[in-house]
Amino acid sequence: MTTNREAMLAKIADLDAEVAKAVAGGGPKYVDRHHARGKLLARERIELLVDEGSAFLELSPLAGWGSDFAVGASVVTGIGVVEGVECLITANDPTVKGGASNPWTVKKVFRAAQIAEENNLPTISLVESGGADLPTQKEIFIPGGRLFRDLTRASARRQPTIALVFGNSTAGGAYVPGMSDYTVMVKEQAKVFLGGPPLVKMATGEESDDESLGGAEMHARMSGLADYLAQDEYDAIRIGRRIVARLNWRKPYPPSSATEWRDPDEDPDGLLDLVPTDLKEPFDPREVIVRICDGTGPGNERPFDEFKPLYGSSLVTGWARLHGRQIGILANAQGVLFSEEAQKATQFIQLANQIDVPLLFLHNTTGYMVGAEYEQGGIIKHGAQMINAVSNSSVPHLSVIMGASYGAGNYGMNGRAYDPRFLFSWPSAKSAVMGPAQLAGVLSIVARAAAEARGQAYDEEGDAGMRAYVEQSVEEQSLPLFLSGMLYDDGVIDPRDTRTVLAICLSVIENAPIRGADGYGVFRT
Ligand code: COA
């Protein structure tokens, strides 16, 4: 029999193989050609841009997974530390279709812009793109305009925007440097024009060349679109770092309690053993908490101060520290959420808002309890209270989907639609409106009743085939690679990295003031 650890390691190996596809970009042919032109790859540019030895939290690396487009969607996005400042970084991958933006690229870049907005981060765009992916232009041209709007609105919010232009940045793409606060262009490489020589010839009959239309020298000396002329890519990165160093960037908080912390009391490696291969079996989330939160020590006498431990025990709530920062945790324990759990969550979320403390949601739920007894007991009303509290809570939320995240449980536990600041999945995660077997069964019951109502005999053989097909496709669509491909999370992570990833996120969210909600929707009683 496969152990939990073996199953998790196999899923992590699958995940690594898919992430490797994103890292490989357009493949050896295009990567070699790019290097032979003396250019750096997107990830190499990022590595040189961020502070030496600092972590880069890549976001949405699997965007576009399962679609016709390359995994990663021809752009790299993430958060990196530049001159001590946490910045949102985007970098076109010119080895994938010339760095052209497809529908997934657009979704991924919008998500990155949302992260910069909510967390008050400067944005650095590393530009080299063939613009819109022309075969899919109908899906991106109109919504894609938001990219430029987002850049100038970021500037209006005093969130600095910096464009380092390494290559092509034509047509709409020209508005990336156009709308940025600071622009750097690489000599003899940057090409920034509204229309290239062939288009100009067609439009006006004028003969022109790349350099006079949009070269870095021209923009630095004549148009003024380039603030800095970089001698080469390394120089552009150096100048970009100097720009950030001069932003006078200050976090609203002193690095108070976050300066000291202790490693978890239990080895995070044990997280690999926790999640049962069959998600119907529950597991104790306290075993997760003790492996991702700060361990016992001065000022942290108990790593987890559980709140209301005797009430609504299918949801664990309480306070902990993670890299020195206090967080409130809501974690599913037994899968199902009953009225007590929903009410406990509602109270706990309000408590965190009263004291301006971020919340961490650890998902493993099959949803709210169904059945006459529970409906009569007001399960909808109580679930609505929880969803009200989650929706109107204004402290930052982090979500990790560890196992199941089904039905309205996904909403109450702060799924994607409820805008957690960051949401990551473990390779063991599964999300859908309900479990695949239940969904197929419901469809079958509905179809059988419809046939009866029409006075027709029910096609039993067809029913079996339909159930098997639906079950399999819902199962596939519930898996984290698929959901991450659709940008329904910010990435699938190895459980052992959870603490580090959350610590980075908690540091990032401190770029914006943290203040709990002053009001909620009407709590139905
Ligand atoms: N849409 C779809 N595919 C594109 C594309 C775009 N905008 N730009 C490039 N590609 C494809 C190419 O067709 C080529 O595909 P293939 O290798 O499968 O044949 C691949 O990407 C690489 O392009 P290539 O021209 O060989 O790369 P390059 O590095 O020499 O040049 C560009 C890159 C971006 C300068 C060049 O491809 C170009 O000018 N593209 C069109 C730019 C444009 O006008 N875009 C419209 C703006 S809205």
PDB file of C-alpha atoms in Angstrom, residues 241-415:
ATOM      1  CA  ARG A 241      18.467  48.710  -8.624  1.00  0.00           C
ATOM      2  CA  ARG A 242      19.679  52.294  -8.155  1.00  0.00           C
ATOM      3  CA  ILE A 243      16.206  53.609  -8.966  1.00  0.00           C
ATOM      4  CA  VAL A 244      14.711  51.410  -6.232  1.00  0.00           C
ATOM      5  CA  ALA A 245      17.462  52.451  -3.809  1.00  0.00           C
ATOM      6  CA  ARG A 246      16.323  56.064  -4.291  1.00  0.00           C
ATOM      7  CA  LEU A 247      12.601  55.461  -3.829  1.00  0.00           C
ATOM      8  CA  ASN A 248      12.764  56.397  -0.151  1.00  0.00           C
ATOM      9  CA  TRP A 249      10.585  53.325   0.445  1.00  0.00           C
ATOM     10  CA  ARG A 250       9.352  52.904   4.002  1.00  0.00           C
ATOM     11  CA  LYS A 251       7.071  50.271   5.434  1.00  0.00           C
ATOM     12  CA  PRO A 252       4.336  51.678   7.650  1.00  0.00           C
ATOM     13  CA  TYR A 253       5.520  49.487  10.539  1.00  0.00           C
ATOM     14  CA  PRO A 254       8.812  49.106  12.347  1.00  0.00           C
ATOM     15  CA  PRO A 255      10.108  45.534  12.002  1.00  0.00           C
ATOM     16  CA  SER A 256       8.925  44.997  15.617  1.00  0.00           C
ATOM     17  CA  SER A 257       8.205  41.440  16.702  1.00  0.00           C
ATOM     18  CA  ALA A 258       9.241  40.046  13.359  1.00  0.00           C
ATOM     19  CA  THR A 259      12.920  40.327  14.172  1.00  0.00           C
ATOM     20  CA  GLU A 260      13.031  37.234  16.380  1.00  0.00           C
ATOM     21  CA  TRP A 261      11.514  33.836  16.030  1.00  0.00           C
ATOM     22  CA  ARG A 262      12.198  30.184  16.689  1.00  0.00           C
ATOM     23  CA  ASP A 263      11.973  27.286  14.288  1.00  0.00           C
ATOM     24  CA  PRO A 264       8.836  25.124  14.583  1.00  0.00           C
ATOM     25  CA  ASP A 265       8.705  22.620  17.421  1.00  0.00           C
ATOM     26  CA  GLU A 266       8.244  19.765  14.941  1.00  0.00           C
ATOM     27  CA  ASP A 267      10.211  19.117  11.745  1.00  0.00           C
ATOM     28  CA  PRO A 268       8.275  20.431   8.686  1.00  0.00           C
ATOM     29  CA  ASP A 269       9.406  17.301   6.852  1.00  0.00           C
ATOM     30  CA  GLY A 270       6.666  15.479   8.764  1.00  0.00           C
ATOM     31  CA  LEU A 271       4.086  17.397   6.701  1.00  0.00           C
ATOM     32  CA  LEU A 272       4.676  14.816   3.972  1.00  0.00           C
ATOM     33  CA  ASP A 273       3.142  12.109   6.163  1.00  0.00           C
ATOM     34  CA  LEU A 274       0.015  13.963   7.195  1.00  0.00           C
ATOM     35  CA  VAL A 275      -2.371  14.122   4.266  1.00  0.00           C
ATOM     36  CA  PRO A 276      -4.158  10.791   3.721  1.00  0.00           C
ATOM     37  CA  THR A 277      -4.270   9.567   0.127  1.00  0.00           C
ATOM     38  CA  ASP A 278      -8.019   9.324   0.557  1.00  0.00           C
ATOM     39  CA  LEU A 279      -9.252  12.800   1.448  1.00  0.00           C
ATOM     40  CA  LYS A 280     -12.332  11.306   3.096  1.00  0.00           C
ATOM     41  CA  GLU A 281     -10.042  10.501   6.019  1.00  0.00           C
ATOM     42  CA  PRO A 282      -9.570  13.590   8.183  1.00  0.00           C
ATOM     43  CA  PHE A 283      -6.238  14.691   9.636  1.00  0.00           C
ATOM     44  CA  ASP A 284      -5.469  16.913  12.599  1.00  0.00           C
ATOM     45  CA  PRO A 285      -4.492  20.422  11.421  1.00  0.00           C
ATOM     46  CA  ARG A 286      -2.708  21.037  14.743  1.00  0.00           C
ATOM     47  CA  GLU A 287      -0.056  18.717  13.300  1.00  0.00           C
ATOM     48  CA  VAL A 288       0.299  21.198  10.426  1.00  0.00           C
ATOM     49  CA  ILE A 289       0.291  24.255  12.695  1.00  0.00           C
ATOM     50  CA  VAL A 290       3.083  22.891  14.880  1.00  0.00           C
ATOM     51  CA  ARG A 291       5.205  22.357  11.740  1.00  0.00           C
ATOM     52  CA  ILE A 292       4.681  25.744  10.095  1.00  0.00           C
ATOM     53  CA  CYS A 293       4.413  28.161  13.042  1.00  0.00           C
ATOM     54  CA  ASP A 294       7.092  29.429  15.420  1.00  0.00           C
ATOM     55  CA  GLY A 295       8.147  27.038  18.166  1.00  0.00           C
ATOM     56  CA  THR A 296       8.031  27.444  21.920  1.00  0.00           C
ATOM     57  CA  GLY A 297      10.261  30.155  23.329  1.00  0.00           C
ATOM     58  CA  PRO A 298      10.316  33.435  25.246  1.00  0.00           C
ATOM     59  CA  GLY A 299       7.281  35.496  24.222  1.00  0.00           C
ATOM     60  CA  ASN A 300       5.810  32.421  22.572  1.00  0.00           C
ATOM     61  CA  GLU A 301       5.239  30.154  25.554  1.00  0.00           C
ATOM     62  CA  ARG A 302       2.620  28.178  23.674  1.00  0.00           C
ATOM     63  CA  PRO A 303       3.105  27.884  19.900  1.00  0.00           C
ATOM     64  CA  PHE A 304      -0.669  27.708  19.411  1.00  0.00           C
ATOM     65  CA  ASP A 305      -3.191  29.287  21.773  1.00  0.00           C
ATOM     66  CA  GLU A 306      -6.359  27.555  20.732  1.00  0.00           C
ATOM     67  CA  PHE A 307      -9.608  29.528  20.913  1.00  0.00           C
ATOM     68  CA  LYS A 308     -12.885  27.809  21.890  1.00  0.00           C
ATOM     69  CA  PRO A 309     -11.266  24.344  21.793  1.00  0.00           C
ATOM     70  CA  LEU A 310     -14.333  22.605  23.212  1.00  0.00           C
ATOM     71  CA  TYR A 311     -16.868  24.147  20.841  1.00  0.00           C
ATOM     72  CA  GLY A 312     -17.333  23.413  17.130  1.00  0.00           C
ATOM     73  CA  SER A 313     -14.369  21.058  17.166  1.00  0.00           C
ATOM     74  CA  SER A 314     -14.506  20.362  13.436  1.00  0.00           C
ATOM     75  CA  LEU A 315     -12.881  23.783  12.941  1.00  0.00           C
ATOM     76  CA  VAL A 316      -9.712  24.645  14.849  1.00  0.00           C
ATOM     77  CA  THR A 317      -9.173  28.349  15.611  1.00  0.00           C
ATOM     78  CA  GLY A 318      -6.403  30.085  17.513  1.00  0.00           C
ATOM     79  CA  TRP A 319      -3.393  32.365  17.636  1.00  0.00           C
ATOM     80  CA  ALA A 320       0.183  31.632  16.698  1.00  0.00           C
ATOM     81  CA  ARG A 321       3.311  33.356  15.421  1.00  0.00           C
ATOM     82  CA  LEU A 322       4.968  32.820  12.084  1.00  0.00           C
ATOM     83  CA  HIS A 323       8.455  34.313  11.682  1.00  0.00           C
ATOM     84  CA  GLY A 324       7.626  36.464  14.693  1.00  0.00           C
ATOM     85  CA  ARG A 325       4.360  37.837  13.344  1.00  0.00           C
ATOM     86  CA  GLN A 326       1.091  37.097  15.122  1.00  0.00           C
ATOM     87  CA  ILE A 327      -1.561  35.403  13.018  1.00  0.00           C
ATOM     88  CA  GLY A 328      -5.025  34.005  13.644  1.00  0.00           C
ATOM     89  CA  ILE A 329      -5.600  30.532  12.184  1.00  0.00           C
ATOM     90  CA  LEU A 330      -8.801  28.830  11.032  1.00  0.00           C
ATOM     91  CA  ALA A 331      -8.223  25.203  10.071  1.00  0.00           C
ATOM     92  CA  ASN A 332     -10.671  22.457   9.181  1.00  0.00           C
ATOM     93  CA  ALA A 333     -10.336  19.364  11.317  1.00  0.00           C
ATOM     94  CA  GLN A 334     -13.111  16.910  10.489  1.00  0.00           C
ATOM     95  CA  GLY A 335     -14.046  17.980   6.993  1.00  0.00           C
ATOM     96  CA  VAL A 336     -17.641  19.068   7.495  1.00  0.00           C
ATOM     97  CA  LEU A 337     -18.620  22.524   8.760  1.00  0.00           C
ATOM     98  CA  PHE A 338     -21.632  22.538  11.086  1.00  0.00           C
ATOM     99  CA  SER A 339     -23.500  25.530  12.513  1.00  0.00           C
ATOM    100  CA  GLU A 340     -21.218  25.636  15.562  1.00  0.00           C
ATOM    101  CA  GLU A 341     -18.106  25.784  13.385  1.00  0.00           C
ATOM    102  CA  ALA A 342     -19.580  28.547  11.223  1.00  0.00           C
ATOM    103  CA  GLN A 343     -20.475  30.627  14.280  1.00  0.00           C
ATOM    104  CA  LYS A 344     -17.124  30.030  15.901  1.00  0.00           C
ATOM    105  CA  ALA A 345     -15.392  31.159  12.695  1.00  0.00           C
ATOM    106  CA  THR A 346     -17.583  34.262  12.572  1.00  0.00           C
ATOM    107  CA  GLN A 347     -16.616  35.247  16.089  1.00  0.00           C
ATOM    108  CA  PHE A 348     -12.932  34.476  15.571  1.00  0.00           C
ATOM    109  CA  ILE A 349     -12.690  36.505  12.362  1.00  0.00           C
ATOM    110  CA  GLN A 350     -14.211  39.481  14.200  1.00  0.00           C
ATOM    111  CA  LEU A 351     -11.703  39.076  17.031  1.00  0.00           C
ATOM    112  CA  ALA A 352      -8.775  39.197  14.579  1.00  0.00           C
ATOM    113  CA  ASN A 353     -10.263  42.334  13.042  1.00  0.00           C
ATOM    114  CA  GLN A 354     -10.581  43.969  16.451  1.00  0.00           C
ATOM    115  CA  ILE A 355      -6.820  43.644  16.963  1.00  0.00           C
ATOM    116  CA  ASP A 356      -5.572  44.089  13.362  1.00  0.00           C
ATOM    117  CA  VAL A 357      -4.095  40.586  13.059  1.00  0.00           C
ATOM    118  CA  PRO A 358      -3.849  38.743   9.695  1.00  0.00           C
ATOM    119  CA  LEU A 359      -5.681  35.455   9.253  1.00  0.00           C
ATOM    120  CA  LEU A 360      -4.500  32.147   7.833  1.00  0.00           C
ATOM    121  CA  PHE A 361      -7.093  29.694   6.468  1.00  0.00           C
ATOM    122  CA  LEU A 362      -6.021  26.054   6.187  1.00  0.00           C
ATOM    123  CA  HIS A 363      -8.543  24.262   3.975  1.00  0.00           C
ATOM    124  CA  ASN A 364      -9.616  20.670   4.253  1.00  0.00           C
ATOM    125  CA  THR A 365     -13.383  20.766   4.056  1.00  0.00           C
ATOM    126  CA  THR A 366     -16.128  18.975   2.207  1.00  0.00           C
ATOM    127  CA  GLY A 367     -18.450  21.925   2.838  1.00  0.00           C
ATOM    128  CA  TYR A 368     -21.348  22.797   5.133  1.00  0.00           C
ATOM    129  CA  MET A 369     -23.472  19.984   6.539  1.00  0.00           C
ATOM    130  CA  VAL A 370     -26.588  19.045   4.570  1.00  0.00           C
ATOM    131  CA  GLY A 371     -29.759  17.233   5.720  1.00  0.00           C
ATOM    132  CA  ALA A 372     -33.140  18.186   7.194  1.00  0.00           C
ATOM    133  CA  GLU A 373     -31.895  18.416  10.782  1.00  0.00           C
ATOM    134  CA  TYR A 374     -29.190  20.866   9.804  1.00  0.00           C
ATOM    135  CA  GLU A 375     -31.346  22.914   7.438  1.00  0.00           C
ATOM    136  CA  GLN A 376     -33.910  23.251  10.221  1.00  0.00           C
ATOM    137  CA  GLY A 377     -31.125  24.241  12.585  1.00  0.00           C
ATOM    138  CA  GLY A 378     -30.219  27.136  10.275  1.00  0.00           C
ATOM    139  CA  ILE A 379     -27.049  25.887   8.570  1.00  0.00           C
ATOM    140  CA  ILE A 380     -27.538  28.336   5.666  1.00  0.00           C
ATOM    141  CA  LYS A 381     -27.917  31.229   8.069  1.00  0.00           C
ATOM    142  CA  HIS A 382     -24.824  30.239  10.026  1.00  0.00           C
ATOM    143  CA  GLY A 383     -22.770  29.626   6.894  1.00  0.00           C
ATOM    144  CA  ALA A 384     -23.915  33.045   5.695  1.00  0.00           C
ATOM    145  CA  GLN A 385     -22.639  34.601   8.922  1.00  0.00           C
ATOM    146  CA  MET A 386     -19.232  33.066   8.307  1.00  0.00           C
ATOM    147  CA  ILE A 387     -19.186  34.189   4.676  1.00  0.00           C
ATOM    148  CA  ASN A 388     -20.256  37.679   5.773  1.00  0.00           C
ATOM    149  CA  ALA A 389     -17.379  37.840   8.254  1.00  0.00           C
ATOM    150  CA  VAL A 390     -14.839  36.519   5.702  1.00  0.00           C
ATOM    151  CA  SER A 391     -16.062  38.881   2.991  1.00  0.00           C
ATOM    152  CA  ASN A 392     -16.047  42.027   5.081  1.00  0.00           C
ATOM    153  CA  SER A 393     -12.986  41.283   7.188  1.00  0.00           C
ATOM    154  CA  SER A 394     -10.319  43.787   6.207  1.00  0.00           C
ATOM    155  CA  VAL A 395      -7.227  42.277   7.806  1.00  0.00           C
ATOM    156  CA  PRO A 396      -5.057  40.462   5.240  1.00  0.00           C
ATOM    157  CA  HIS A 397      -5.973  36.825   4.608  1.00  0.00           C
ATOM    158  CA  LEU A 398      -3.719  33.985   3.501  1.00  0.00           C
ATOM    159  CA  SER A 399      -5.199  30.691   2.314  1.00  0.00           C
ATOM    160  CA  VAL A 400      -3.583  27.305   1.887  1.00  0.00           C
ATOM    161  CA  ILE A 401      -5.608  24.513   0.323  1.00  0.00           C
ATOM    162  CA  MET A 402      -4.124  21.421   1.941  1.00  0.00           C
ATOM    163  CA  GLY A 403      -6.766  18.874   0.998  1.00  0.00           C
ATOM    164  CA  ALA A 404     -10.425  19.143   0.100  1.00  0.00           C
ATOM    165  CA  SER A 405     -12.034  22.513  -0.538  1.00  0.00           C
ATOM    166  CA  TYR A 406     -15.529  21.737  -1.683  1.00  0.00           C
ATOM    167  CA  GLY A 407     -18.815  23.570  -2.051  1.00  0.00           C
ATOM    168  CA  ALA A 408     -19.556  26.654  -0.019  1.00  0.00           C
ATOM    169  CA  GLY A 409     -16.807  25.481   2.343  1.00  0.00           C
ATOM    170  CA  ASN A 410     -14.415  26.927  -0.273  1.00  0.00           C
ATOM    171  CA  TYR A 411     -16.163  30.281   0.129  1.00  0.00           C
ATOM    172  CA  GLY A 412     -16.401  30.305   3.924  1.00  0.00           C
ATOM    173  CA  MET A 413     -12.743  29.300   4.191  1.00  0.00           C
ATOM    174  CA  ASN A 414     -11.714  32.217   1.977  1.00  0.00           C
ATOM    175  CA  GLY A 415     -11.334  30.616  -1.451  1.00  0.00           C
TER     176      GLY A 415
END
